[in-house]
CSV table of C-alpha atoms in Angstrom, one decimal:
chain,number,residue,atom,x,y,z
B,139,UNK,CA,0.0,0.0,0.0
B,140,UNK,CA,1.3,3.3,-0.6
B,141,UNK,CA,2.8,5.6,2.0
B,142,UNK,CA,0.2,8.2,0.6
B,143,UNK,CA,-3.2,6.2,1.1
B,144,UNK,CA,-5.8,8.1,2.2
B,145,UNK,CA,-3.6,11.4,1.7
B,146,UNK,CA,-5.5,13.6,-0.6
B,147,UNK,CA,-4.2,15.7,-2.8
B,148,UNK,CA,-5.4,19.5,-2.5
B,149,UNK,CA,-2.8,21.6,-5.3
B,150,UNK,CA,-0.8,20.8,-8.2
B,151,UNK,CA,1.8,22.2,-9.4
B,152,UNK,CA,3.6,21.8,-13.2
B,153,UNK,CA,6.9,21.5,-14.3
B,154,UNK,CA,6.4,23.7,-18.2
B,155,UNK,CA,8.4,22.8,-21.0
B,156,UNK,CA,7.5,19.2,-22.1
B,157,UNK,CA,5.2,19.0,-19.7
B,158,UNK,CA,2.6,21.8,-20.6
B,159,UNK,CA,3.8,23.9,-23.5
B,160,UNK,CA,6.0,22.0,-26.5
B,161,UNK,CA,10.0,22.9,-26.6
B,162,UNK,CA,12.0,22.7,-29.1
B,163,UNK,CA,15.5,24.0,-27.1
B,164,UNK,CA,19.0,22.5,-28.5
B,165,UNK,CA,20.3,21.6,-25.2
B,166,UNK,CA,23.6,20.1,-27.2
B,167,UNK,CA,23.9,23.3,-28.9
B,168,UNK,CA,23.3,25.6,-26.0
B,169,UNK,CA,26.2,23.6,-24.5
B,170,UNK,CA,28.2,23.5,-27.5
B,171,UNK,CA,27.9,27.5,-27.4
B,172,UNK,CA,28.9,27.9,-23.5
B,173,UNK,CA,31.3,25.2,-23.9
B,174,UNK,CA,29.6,23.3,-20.9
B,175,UNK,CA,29.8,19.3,-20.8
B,176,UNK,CA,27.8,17.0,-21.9
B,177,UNK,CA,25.9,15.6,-18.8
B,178,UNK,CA,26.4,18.6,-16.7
B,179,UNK,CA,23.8,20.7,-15.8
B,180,UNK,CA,23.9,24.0,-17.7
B,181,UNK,CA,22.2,26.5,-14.9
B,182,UNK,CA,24.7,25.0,-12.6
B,183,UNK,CA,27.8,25.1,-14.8
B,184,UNK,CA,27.2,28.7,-16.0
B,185,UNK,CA,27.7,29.4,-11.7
B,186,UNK,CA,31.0,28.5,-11.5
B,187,UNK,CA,31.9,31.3,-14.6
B,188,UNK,CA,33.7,34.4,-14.4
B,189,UNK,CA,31.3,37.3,-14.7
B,190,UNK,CA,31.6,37.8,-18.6
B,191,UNK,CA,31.6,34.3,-19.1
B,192,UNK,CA,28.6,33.9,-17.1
B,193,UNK,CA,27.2,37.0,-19.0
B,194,UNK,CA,27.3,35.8,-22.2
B,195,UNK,CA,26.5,32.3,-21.2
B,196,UNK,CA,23.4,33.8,-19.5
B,197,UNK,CA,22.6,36.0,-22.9
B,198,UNK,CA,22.9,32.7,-25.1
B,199,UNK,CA,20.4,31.1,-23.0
B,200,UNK,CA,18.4,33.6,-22.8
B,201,UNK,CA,18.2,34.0,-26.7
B,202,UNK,CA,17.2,30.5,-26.9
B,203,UNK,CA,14.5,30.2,-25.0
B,204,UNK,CA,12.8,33.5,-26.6
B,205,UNK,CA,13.5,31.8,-29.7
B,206,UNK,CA,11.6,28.6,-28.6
B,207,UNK,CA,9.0,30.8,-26.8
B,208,UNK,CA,7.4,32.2,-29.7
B,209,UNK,CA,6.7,29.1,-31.8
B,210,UNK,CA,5.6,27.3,-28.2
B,211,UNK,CA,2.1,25.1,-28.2
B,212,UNK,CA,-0.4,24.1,-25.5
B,213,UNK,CA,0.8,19.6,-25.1
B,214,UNK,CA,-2.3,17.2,-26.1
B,215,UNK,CA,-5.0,17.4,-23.8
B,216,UNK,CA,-3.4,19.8,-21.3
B,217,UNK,CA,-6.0,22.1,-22.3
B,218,UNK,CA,-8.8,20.2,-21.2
B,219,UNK,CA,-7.1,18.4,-18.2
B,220,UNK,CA,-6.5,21.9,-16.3
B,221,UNK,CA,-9.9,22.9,-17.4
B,222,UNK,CA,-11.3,19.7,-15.5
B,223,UNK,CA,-9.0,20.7,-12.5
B,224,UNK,CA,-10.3,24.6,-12.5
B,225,UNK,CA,-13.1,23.7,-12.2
B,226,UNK,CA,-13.5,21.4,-8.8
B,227,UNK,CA,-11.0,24.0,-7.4
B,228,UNK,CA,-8.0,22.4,-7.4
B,229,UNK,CA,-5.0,25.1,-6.6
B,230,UNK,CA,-2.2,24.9,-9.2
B,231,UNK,CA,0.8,26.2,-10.2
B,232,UNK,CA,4.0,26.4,-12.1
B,233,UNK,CA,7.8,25.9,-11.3
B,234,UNK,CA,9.9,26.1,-14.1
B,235,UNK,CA,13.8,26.3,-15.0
B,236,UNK,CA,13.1,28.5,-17.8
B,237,UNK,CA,13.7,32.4,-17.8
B,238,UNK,CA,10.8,34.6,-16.4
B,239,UNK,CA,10.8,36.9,-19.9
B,240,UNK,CA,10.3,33.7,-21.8
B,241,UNK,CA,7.6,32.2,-19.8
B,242,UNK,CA,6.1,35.1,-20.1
B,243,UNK,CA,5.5,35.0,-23.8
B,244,UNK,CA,4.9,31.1,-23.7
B,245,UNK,CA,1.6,32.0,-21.1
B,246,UNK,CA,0.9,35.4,-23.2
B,247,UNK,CA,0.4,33.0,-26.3
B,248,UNK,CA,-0.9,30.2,-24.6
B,249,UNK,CA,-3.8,31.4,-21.8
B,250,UNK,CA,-4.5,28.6,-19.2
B,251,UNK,CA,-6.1,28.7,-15.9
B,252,UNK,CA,-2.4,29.5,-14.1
B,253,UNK,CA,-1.5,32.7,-12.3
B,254,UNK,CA,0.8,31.7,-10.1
B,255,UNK,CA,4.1,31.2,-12.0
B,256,UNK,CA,8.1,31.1,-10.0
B,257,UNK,CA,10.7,30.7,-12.7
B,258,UNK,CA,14.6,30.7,-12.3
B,259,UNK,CA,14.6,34.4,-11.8
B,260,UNK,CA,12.1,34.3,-8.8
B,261,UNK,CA,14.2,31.0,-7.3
B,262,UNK,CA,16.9,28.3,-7.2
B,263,UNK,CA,16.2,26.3,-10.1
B,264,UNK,CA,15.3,22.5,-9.6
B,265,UNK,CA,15.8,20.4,-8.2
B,266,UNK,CA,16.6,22.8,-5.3
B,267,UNK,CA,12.9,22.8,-3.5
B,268,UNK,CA,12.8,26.2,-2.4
B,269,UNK,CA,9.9,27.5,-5.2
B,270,UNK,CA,7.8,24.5,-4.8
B,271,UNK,CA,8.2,24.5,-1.0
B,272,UNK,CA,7.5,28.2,-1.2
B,273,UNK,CA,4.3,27.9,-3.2
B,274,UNK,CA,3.3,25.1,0.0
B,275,UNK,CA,3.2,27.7,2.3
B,276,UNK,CA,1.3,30.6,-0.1
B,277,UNK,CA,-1.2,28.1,-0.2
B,278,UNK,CA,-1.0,27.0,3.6
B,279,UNK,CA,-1.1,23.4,2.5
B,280,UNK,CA,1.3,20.9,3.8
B,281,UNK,CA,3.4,19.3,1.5
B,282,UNK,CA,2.3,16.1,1.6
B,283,UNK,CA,-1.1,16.9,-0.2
B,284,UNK,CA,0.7,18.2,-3.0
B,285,UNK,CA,1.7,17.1,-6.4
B,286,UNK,CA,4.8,17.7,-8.7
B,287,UNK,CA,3.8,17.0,-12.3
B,288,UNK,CA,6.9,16.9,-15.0
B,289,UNK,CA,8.7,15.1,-17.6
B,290,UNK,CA,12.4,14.8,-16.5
B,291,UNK,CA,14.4,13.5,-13.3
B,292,UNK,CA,15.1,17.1,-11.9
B,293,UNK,CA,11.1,17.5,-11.5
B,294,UNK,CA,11.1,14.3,-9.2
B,295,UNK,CA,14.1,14.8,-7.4
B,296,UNK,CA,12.5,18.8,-6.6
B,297,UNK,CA,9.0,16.8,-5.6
B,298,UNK,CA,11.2,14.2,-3.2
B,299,UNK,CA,13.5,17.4,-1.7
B,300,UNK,CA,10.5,19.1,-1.0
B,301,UNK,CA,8.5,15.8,0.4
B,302,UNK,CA,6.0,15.9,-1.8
B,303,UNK,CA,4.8,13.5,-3.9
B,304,UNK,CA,6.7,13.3,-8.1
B,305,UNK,CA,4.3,12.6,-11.3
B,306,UNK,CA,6.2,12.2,-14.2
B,307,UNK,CA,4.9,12.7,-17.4
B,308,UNK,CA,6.1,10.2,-19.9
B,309,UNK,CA,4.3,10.4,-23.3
B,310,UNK,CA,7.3,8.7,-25.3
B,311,UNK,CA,9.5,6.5,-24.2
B,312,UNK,CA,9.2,5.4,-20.4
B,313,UNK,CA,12.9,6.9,-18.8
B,314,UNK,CA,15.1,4.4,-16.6
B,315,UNK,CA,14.6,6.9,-13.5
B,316,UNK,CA,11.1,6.7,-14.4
B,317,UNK,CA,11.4,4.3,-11.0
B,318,UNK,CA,11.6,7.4,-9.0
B,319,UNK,CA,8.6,8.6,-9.6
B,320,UNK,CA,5.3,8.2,-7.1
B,321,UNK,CA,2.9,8.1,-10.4
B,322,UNK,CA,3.9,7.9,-14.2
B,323,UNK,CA,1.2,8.9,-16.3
B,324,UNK,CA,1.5,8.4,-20.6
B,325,UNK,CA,-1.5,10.9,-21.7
B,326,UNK,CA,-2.0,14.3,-19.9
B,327,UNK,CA,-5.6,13.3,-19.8
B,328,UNK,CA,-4.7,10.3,-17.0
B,329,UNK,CA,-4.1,13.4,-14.6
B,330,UNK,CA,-7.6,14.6,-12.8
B,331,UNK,CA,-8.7,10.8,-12.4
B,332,UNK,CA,-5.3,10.2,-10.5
B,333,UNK,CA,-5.6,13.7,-8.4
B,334,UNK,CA,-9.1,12.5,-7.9
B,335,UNK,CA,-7.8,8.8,-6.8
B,336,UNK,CA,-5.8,10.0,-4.7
């Protein structure tokens, strides 16, 4: 039996590229660009740069993502799936690695039911816990009634860090840390019957 039985969930919050908007970002390039290694994460890499380094490692990221952000779509059935949870009142949210100007434009051109929105520039960027853990305590909820929904290992390891419980969205190929993860659902449209299971 799970550890969460009988736990309700009470407030979701979202991961966003790959997991509610489509991305098309060149991570090899990016890397290739800022001469970071492959396998190392770039947010943390472009830390331990001199300031001009980090500067222009900052500005080729940056260019990226509005690049990506303009020509970024609403996922399959994420529409209707945050619709469904709208509308029986469930509290969500999103935590995202991506720059505040390009989310931004991704929401401007994509309107869901989402105001509240931390990206790197409001936190430590997964899998640190601090945005999710700060969004627990807007909402006064404990962590444990909350659910991190994303589509790579650093959105469950920031779900685990900040006790709550990891959904990883999977609609490809199934990922070996896929093990990790509380729930792994294939279609977007599996979510509100598992928050309702739950």
């Amino acid at each position: 039996m799970s550890k969460y039985h009988n736990v309700p969930l009470k407030g979701v919050i979202f991961d966003m590229d790959g997991t509610l908007f489509s991305s098309q970002l060149d991570f090899a390039l990016i890397r290739e660009q800022i001469n970071c290694a492959h396998g190392e994460d770039i947010l943390e890499f472009i830390t331990r740069l001199d300031s001009d380094s980090q500067r222009h490692a900052e500005q080729v990221i940056l260019d990226h993502e509005l690049a990506d952000a303009e020509q970024a779509e609403l996922l399959p059935q994420v529409a209707q799936s945050l619709a469904s949870l709208h509308k029986a009142q469930i509290p969500m949210a999103i935590v995202t690695r991506n720059s505040e100007q390009a989310t931004g434009i991704k929401m401007s051109r994509n309107p869901i039911p989402i105001d509240l929105v931390l990206t790197r520039d409001d936190a430590p960027a997964k899998p640190n816990p601090s945005a999710l853990l700060h969004i627990a305590e807007r909402w006064q909820v404990p962590v444990q009634h909350l659910l991190y929904v994303g589509d790579y290992k650093y959105d469950i390891q920031a779900a685990h860090n900040a006790n709550m419980r990891a959904c990883l969205y999977a609609p490809h190929k199934i990922p070996d840390y896929a093990a990790q993860a509380d729930y792994v659902i294939r279609c977007f449209s599996e979510l509100p019957a598992l928050i309702e299971l739950c």
